[in-house]
Coordinates of C-alpha atoms in Angstrom, one line a residue:
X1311 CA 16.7 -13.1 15.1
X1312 CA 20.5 -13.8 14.6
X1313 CA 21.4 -10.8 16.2
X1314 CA 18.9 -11.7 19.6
X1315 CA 20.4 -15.0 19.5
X1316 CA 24.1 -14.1 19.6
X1317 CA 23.5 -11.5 22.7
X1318 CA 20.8 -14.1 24.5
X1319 CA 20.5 -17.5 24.1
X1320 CA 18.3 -17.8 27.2
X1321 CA 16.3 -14.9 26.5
X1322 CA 15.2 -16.2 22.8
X1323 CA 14.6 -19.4 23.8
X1324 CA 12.0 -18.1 26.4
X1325 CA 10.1 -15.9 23.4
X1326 CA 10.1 -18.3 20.7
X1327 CA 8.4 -20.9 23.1
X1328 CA 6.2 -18.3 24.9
X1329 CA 4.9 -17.0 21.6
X1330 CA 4.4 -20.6 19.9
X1331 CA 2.2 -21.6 23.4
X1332 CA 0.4 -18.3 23.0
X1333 CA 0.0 -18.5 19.7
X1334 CA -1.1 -21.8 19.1
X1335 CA -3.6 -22.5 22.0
X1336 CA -5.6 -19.0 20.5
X1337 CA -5.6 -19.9 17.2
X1338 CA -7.4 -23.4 18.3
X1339 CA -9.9 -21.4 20.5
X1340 CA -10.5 -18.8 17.5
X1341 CA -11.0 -21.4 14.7
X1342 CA -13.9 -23.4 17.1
X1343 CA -15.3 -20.2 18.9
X1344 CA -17.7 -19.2 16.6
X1345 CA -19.0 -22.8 15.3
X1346 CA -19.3 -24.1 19.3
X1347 CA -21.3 -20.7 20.2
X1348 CA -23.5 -21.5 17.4
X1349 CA -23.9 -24.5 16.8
X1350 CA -23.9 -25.5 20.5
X1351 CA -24.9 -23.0 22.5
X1352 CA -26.8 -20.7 20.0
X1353 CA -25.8 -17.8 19.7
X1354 CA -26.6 -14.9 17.7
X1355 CA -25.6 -11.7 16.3
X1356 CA -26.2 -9.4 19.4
X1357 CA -25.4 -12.2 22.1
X1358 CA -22.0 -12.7 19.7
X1359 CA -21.4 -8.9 20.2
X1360 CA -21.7 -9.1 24.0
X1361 CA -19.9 -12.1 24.1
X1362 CA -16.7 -10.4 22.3
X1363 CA -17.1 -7.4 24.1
X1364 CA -16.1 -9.2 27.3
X1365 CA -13.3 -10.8 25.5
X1366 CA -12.3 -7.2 25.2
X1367 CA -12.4 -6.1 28.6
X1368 CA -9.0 -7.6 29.7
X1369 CA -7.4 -6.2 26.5
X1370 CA -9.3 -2.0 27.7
X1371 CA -7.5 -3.1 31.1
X1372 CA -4.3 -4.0 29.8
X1373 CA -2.5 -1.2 30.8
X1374 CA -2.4 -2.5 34.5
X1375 CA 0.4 -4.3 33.2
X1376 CA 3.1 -0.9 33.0
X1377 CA 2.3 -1.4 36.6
X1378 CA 2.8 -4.9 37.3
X1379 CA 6.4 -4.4 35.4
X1380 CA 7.5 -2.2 38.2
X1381 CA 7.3 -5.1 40.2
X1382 CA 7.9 -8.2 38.0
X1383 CA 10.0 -8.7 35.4
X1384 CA 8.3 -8.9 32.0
X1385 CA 8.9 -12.8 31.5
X1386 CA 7.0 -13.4 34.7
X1387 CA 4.2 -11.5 33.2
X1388 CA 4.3 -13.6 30.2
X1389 CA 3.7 -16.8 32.1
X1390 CA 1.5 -16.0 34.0
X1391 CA -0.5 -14.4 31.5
X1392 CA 0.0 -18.3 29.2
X1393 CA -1.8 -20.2 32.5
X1394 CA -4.5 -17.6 32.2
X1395 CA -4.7 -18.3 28.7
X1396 CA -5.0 -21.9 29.2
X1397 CA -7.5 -21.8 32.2
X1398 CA -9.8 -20.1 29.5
X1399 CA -9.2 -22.0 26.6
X1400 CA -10.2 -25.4 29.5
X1401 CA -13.1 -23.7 30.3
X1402 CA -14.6 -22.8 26.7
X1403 CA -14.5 -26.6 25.9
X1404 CA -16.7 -27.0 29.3
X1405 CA -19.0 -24.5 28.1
X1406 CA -22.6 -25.5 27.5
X1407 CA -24.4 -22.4 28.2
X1408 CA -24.2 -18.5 27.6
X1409 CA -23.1 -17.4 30.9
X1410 CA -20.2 -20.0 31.2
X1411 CA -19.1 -19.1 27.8
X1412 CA -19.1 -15.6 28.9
X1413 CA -17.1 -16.7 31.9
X1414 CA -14.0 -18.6 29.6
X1415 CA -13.8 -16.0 27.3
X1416 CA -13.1 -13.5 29.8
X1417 CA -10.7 -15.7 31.4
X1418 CA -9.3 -16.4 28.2
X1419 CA -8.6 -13.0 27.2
X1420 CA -7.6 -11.8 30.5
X1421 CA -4.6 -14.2 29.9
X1422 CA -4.0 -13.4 25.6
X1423 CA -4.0 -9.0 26.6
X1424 CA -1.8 -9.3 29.2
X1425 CA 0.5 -11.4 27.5
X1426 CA 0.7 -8.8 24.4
X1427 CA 2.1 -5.9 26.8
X1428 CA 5.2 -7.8 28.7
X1429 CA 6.3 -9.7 25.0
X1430 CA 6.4 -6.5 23.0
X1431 CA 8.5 -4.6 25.3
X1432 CA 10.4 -7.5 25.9
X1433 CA 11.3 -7.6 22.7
X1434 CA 11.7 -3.3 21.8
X1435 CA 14.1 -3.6 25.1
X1436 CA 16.0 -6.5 23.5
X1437 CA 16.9 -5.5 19.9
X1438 CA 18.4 -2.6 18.2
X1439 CA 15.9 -0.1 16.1
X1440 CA 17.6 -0.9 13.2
X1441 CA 17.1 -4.8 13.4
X1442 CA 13.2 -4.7 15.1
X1443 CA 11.0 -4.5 11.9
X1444 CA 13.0 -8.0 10.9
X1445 CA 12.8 -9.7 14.3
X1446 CA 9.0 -8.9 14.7
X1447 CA 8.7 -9.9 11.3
X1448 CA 10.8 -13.3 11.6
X1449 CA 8.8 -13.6 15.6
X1450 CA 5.4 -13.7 13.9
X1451 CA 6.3 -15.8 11.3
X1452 CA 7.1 -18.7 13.5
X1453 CA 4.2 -17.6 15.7
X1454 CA 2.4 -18.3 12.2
X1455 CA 3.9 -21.7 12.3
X1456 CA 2.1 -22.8 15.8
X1457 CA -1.2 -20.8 14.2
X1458 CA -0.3 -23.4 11.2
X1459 CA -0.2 -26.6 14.1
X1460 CA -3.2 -25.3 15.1
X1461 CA -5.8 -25.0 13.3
X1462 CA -4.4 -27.8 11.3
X1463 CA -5.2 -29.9 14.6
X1464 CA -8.6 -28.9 14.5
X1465 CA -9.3 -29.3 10.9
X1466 CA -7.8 -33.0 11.4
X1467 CA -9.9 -34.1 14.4
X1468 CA -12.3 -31.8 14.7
X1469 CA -15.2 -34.7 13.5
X1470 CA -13.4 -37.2 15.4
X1471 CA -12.6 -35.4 19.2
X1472 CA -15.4 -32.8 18.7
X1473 CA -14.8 -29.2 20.0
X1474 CA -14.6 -29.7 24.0
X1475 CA -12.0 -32.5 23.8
X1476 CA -9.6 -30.5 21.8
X1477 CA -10.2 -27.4 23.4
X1478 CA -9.7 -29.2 27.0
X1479 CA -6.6 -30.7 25.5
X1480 CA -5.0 -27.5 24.1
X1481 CA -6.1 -25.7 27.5
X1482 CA -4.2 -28.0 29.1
X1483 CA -0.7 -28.0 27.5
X1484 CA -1.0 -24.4 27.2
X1485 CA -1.5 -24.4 31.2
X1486 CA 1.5 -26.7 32.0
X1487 CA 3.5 -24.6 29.2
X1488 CA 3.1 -21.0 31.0
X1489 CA 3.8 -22.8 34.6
X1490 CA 7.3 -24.2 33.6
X1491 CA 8.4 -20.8 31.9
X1492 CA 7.8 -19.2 35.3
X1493 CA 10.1 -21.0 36.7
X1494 CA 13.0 -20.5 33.7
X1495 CA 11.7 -16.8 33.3
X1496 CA 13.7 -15.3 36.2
X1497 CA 17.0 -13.0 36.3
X1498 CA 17.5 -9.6 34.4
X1499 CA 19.4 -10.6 30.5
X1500 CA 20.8 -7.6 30.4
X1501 CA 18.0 -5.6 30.1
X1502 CA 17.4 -1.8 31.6
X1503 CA 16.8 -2.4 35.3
X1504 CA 13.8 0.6 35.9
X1505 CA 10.7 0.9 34.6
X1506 CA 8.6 4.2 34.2
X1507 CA 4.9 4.7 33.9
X1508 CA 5.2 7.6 31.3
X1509 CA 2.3 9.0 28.7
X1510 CA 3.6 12.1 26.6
X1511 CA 2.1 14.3 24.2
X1512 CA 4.8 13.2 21.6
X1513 CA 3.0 10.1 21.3
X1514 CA -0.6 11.4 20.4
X1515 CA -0.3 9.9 16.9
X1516 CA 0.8 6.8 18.2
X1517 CA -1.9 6.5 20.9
X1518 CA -4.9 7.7 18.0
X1519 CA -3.7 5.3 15.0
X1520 CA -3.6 2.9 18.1
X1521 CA -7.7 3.6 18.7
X1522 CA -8.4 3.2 15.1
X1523 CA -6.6 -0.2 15.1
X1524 CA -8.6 -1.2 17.9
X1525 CA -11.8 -0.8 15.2
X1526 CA -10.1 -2.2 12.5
X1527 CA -9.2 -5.2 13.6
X1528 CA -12.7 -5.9 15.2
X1529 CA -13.9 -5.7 11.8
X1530 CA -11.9 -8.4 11.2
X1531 CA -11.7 -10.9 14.0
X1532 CA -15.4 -10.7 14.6
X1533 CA -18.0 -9.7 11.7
X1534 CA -16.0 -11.1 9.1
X1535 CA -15.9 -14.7 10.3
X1536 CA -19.7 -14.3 11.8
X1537 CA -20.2 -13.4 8.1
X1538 CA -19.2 -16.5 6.6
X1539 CA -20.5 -18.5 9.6
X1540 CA -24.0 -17.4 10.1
X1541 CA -24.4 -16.1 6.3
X1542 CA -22.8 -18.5 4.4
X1543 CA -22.9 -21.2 6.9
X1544 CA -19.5 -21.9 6.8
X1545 CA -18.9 -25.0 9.1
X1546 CA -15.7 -25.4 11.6
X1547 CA -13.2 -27.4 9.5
X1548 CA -13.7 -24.7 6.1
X1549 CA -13.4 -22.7 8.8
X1550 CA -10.4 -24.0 10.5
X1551 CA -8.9 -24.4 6.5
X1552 CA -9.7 -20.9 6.0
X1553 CA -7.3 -19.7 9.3
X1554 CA -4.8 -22.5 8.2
X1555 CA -4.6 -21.0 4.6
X1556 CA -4.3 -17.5 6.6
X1557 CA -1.4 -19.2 8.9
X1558 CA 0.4 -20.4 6.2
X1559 CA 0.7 -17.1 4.2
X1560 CA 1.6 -15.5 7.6
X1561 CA 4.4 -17.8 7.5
X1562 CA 6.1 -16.1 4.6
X1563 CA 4.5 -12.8 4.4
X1564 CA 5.1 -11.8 7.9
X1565 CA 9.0 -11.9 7.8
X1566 CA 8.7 -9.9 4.2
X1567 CA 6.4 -7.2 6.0
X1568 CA 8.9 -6.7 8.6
X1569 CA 11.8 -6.7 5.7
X1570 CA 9.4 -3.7 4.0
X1571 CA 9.6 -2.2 7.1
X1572 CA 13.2 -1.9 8.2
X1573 CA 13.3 -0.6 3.7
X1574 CA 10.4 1.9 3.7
X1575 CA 9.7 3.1 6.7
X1576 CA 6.5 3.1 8.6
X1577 CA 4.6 5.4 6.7
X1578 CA 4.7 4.0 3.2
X1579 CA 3.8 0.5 4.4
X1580 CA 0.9 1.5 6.7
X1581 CA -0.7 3.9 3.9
X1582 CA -0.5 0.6 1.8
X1583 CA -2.2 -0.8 4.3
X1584 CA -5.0 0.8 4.9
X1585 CA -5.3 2.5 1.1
X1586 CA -5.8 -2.0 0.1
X1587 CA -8.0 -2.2 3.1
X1588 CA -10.8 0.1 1.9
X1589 CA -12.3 -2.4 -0.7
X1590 CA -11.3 -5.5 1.3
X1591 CA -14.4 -3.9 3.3
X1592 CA -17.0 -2.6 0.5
X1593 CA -16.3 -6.6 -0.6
X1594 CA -17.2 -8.3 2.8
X1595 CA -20.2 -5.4 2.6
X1596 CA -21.5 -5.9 -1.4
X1597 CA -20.0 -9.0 -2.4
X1598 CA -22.1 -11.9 -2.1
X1599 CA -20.1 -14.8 -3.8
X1600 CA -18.2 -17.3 -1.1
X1601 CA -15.2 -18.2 -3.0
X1602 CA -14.8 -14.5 -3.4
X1603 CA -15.2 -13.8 0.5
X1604 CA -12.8 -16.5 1.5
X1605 CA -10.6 -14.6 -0.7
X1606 CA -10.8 -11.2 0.5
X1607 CA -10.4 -13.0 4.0
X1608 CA -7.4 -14.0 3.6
X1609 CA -5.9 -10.6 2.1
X1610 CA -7.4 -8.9 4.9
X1611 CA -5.2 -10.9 7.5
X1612 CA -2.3 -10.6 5.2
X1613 CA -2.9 -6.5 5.5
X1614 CA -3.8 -7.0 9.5
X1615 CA -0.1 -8.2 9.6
X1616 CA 1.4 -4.9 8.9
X1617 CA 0.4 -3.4 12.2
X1618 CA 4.0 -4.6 13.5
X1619 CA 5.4 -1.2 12.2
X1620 CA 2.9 0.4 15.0
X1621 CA 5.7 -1.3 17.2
X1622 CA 8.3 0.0 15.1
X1623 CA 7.1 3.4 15.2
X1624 CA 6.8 3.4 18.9
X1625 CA 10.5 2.3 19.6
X1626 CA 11.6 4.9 17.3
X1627 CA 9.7 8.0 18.5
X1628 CA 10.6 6.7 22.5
X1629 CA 12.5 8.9 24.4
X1630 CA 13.4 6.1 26.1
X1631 CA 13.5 2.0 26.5
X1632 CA 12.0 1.9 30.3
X1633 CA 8.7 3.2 28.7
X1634 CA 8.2 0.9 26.4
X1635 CA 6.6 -1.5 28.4
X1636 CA 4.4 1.0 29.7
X1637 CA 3.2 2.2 26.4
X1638 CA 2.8 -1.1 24.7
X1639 CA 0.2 -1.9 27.6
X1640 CA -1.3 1.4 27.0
X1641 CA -1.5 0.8 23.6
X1642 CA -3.3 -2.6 24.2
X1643 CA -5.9 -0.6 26.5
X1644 CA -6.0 2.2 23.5
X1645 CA -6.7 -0.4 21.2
X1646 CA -9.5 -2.1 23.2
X1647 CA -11.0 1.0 23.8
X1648 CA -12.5 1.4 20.2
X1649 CA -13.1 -2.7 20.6
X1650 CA -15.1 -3.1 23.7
X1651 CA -17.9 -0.7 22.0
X1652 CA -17.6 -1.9 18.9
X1653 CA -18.7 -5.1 18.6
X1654 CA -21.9 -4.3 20.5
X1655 CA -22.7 -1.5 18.0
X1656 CA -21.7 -4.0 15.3
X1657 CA -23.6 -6.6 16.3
X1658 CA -26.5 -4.2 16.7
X1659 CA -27.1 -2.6 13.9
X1660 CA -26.4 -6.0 11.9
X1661 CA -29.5 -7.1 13.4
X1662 CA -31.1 -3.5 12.9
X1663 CA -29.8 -2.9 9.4
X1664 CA -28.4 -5.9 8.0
X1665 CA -25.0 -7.2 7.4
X1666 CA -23.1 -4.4 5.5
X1667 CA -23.6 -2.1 8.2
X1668 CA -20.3 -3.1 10.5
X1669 CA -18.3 -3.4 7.3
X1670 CA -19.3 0.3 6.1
X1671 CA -17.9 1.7 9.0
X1672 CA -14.8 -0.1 8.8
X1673 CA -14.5 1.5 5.5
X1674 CA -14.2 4.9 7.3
X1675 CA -12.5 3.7 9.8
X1676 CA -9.5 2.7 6.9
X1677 CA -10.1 6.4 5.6
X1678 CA -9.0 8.1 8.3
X1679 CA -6.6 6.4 9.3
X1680 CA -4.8 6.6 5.6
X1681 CA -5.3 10.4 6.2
X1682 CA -3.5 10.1 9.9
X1683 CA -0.6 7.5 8.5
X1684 CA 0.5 10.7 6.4
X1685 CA 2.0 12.8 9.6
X1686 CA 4.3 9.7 10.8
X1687 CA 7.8 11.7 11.5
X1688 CA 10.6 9.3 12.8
X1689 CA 13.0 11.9 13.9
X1690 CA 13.5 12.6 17.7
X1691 CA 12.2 15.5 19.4
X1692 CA 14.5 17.3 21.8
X1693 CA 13.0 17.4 25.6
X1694 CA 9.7 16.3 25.5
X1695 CA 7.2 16.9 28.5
X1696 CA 5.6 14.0 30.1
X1697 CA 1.7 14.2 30.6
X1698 CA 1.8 11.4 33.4
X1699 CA 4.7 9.9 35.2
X1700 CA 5.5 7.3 37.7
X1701 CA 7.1 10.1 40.1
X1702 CA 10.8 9.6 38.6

């Protein structure tokens, strides 16, 4: 981040505080969500999968933001995006039935997907190809930090505050946090002045690995932590350990993912990837030991942190920077595309055919996408044609 730092001062500031706000108010709501739907509401497998489907809704609509960047600036988008965040994160500690939970999770996500858009092409605009793996890298490490503040907070007073006085808490500051960066987030930094609304058929790799994230990473965020919840009855400060045990190793490994990055390229570390992730899944599927679980758990966020050379691959392959902000909000809707159906199918056939199901498929979703990671080419291609564009 050196490199940011000398060219912005302003402009790093802004994205170090945005991210530890946005990073540390969803890693509170994600280490209470599951224990306050079931032990307070409760919910089960299907509901769960409904439940997470409408989290995913904002995330399949994401790509509205390539629009709203034509007329706001991407640190405007940001902000706004942390008040939504914290208006849902408020709500989900007032949540006492199904339908209000429903209500703060969309709420909540609306403001977490829209943030994802304007902060990654923020940041592609902002740094040189050469330097991005290690500022991603060295960006989500300190994110790691606030994920670290976080769900150590719960695991602390957790039994003393209970879920809805924390969650209003962190709701709040989160809220108050996004309204004073809209009114620092103003004025260009030197970045490009236009952006276009561009999809081209250079990018079809990009946009299908993007799909199969989308299913990944559902595998992850919602059937494995069900797993240990509702199988292994898992209660909210193991599980808030569990994510601070994950938020520590993020700490360190993220900055060396993004150092493996900027070394071997895209392709080597994403068939690494997803070649480790293919018995990380058979294990959540056949294993039945906890202490082994917890383990795999924890490996399998360490692997979910090498989908920063997705980003990577994107700036490199761009034709160029206005459109990055366009197509990291269309890989956010990409991704969510996969993940609006899939926990709903997940949570289905869990209840249809037991818990390996969801994890099986997750196994071939790893599979093909080891097979796809093989055709990533770096290289620019000379005048490429545009499949949609903005009209400029």
């Amino acid at each position: 981040m050196k490199a940011l730092f000398r060219q912005n001062k302003h402009l790093l500031f802004f994205i170090l505080v945005a991210n530890l706000l946005h990073t540390f108010g969803h890693s509170v709501w994600r280490a209470l969500f599951n224990n306050l739907a079931v032990e307070e509401i409760g919910v089960g497998a299907d509901a769960i999968g409904w439940i997470q489907s409408v989290r995913e809704l904002p995330g399949l609509l994401a790509f509205a933001v390539a629009f709203l960047a034509l007329i706001f600036r991407e640190m405007r988008i940001m902000a706004v995006s942390l008040v939504l965040l914290g208006i849902g994160i408020f709500l989900t500690g007032q949540s006492t039935t199904i339908t209000v939970l429903f209500v703060s999770t969309f709420v909540m996500s609306l403001g977490f997907h829209y943030f994802n858009p304007g902060n990654n092409g923020l940041i592609l605009m902002s740094v040189e190809p050469e330097e991005t793996p290690k500022v991603i890298g060295q960006l989500r490490s300190v994110g790691a930090v606030a994920a670290v503040l976080g769900t150590g907070a719960v695991y602390l007073f957790v039994d003393r505050l209970g879920y809805e006085t924390i969650l209003t808490a962190v709701g709040a500051l989160v809220i108050v946090g996004g309204a004073v960066l809209f009114v620092v987030g103003k004025g260009g930094h030197g970045l490009p002045s236009r952006r276009r609304v561009r999809l081209r058929k250079r990018y079809w790799l990009f946009y299908t690995l993007t799909f199969l994230m989308g299913s990944r990473r559902h595998i992850f965020t919602t059937f494995a932590p069900f797993l240990l919840v509702q199988a292994y009855g898992v209660d909210a400060k193991m599980m808030a350990l569990l994510l601070l045990v994950n938020s520590f190793a993020n700490v360190y490994v993220l900055q060396k993912i993004g150092k493996l990055v900027a070394k071997f390229g895209e392709r080597a570390v994403l068939t690494f990837a997803f070649a480790a992730l293919i018995p990380i899944f058979l294990g959540y599927a056949y294993v039945s030991v906890l202490a082994v679980l917890l383990a795999l758990f924890v490996v399998d966020n360490v692997l979910f942190g090498f989908n920063l050379a997705m980003q990577t691959y994107m700036q490199k392959i761009s034709v160029s920077t206005d459109e990055l902000t366009a197509n990291m909000s269309l890989q956010e809707t990409i991704n969510h595309i996969s993940a609006v159906i899939l926990p709903v199918v997940g949570g289905t056939i869990w209840v249809l055919f037991g818990s390996q199901a969801p994890f099986l498929i997750g196994v071939g979703v790893a599979v093909v996408s080891l097979v796809l990671v093989q055709l990533i080419r770096t290289g620019k291609a000379a005048d490429p044609e545009g499949l949609l564009a903005d009209g400029g």
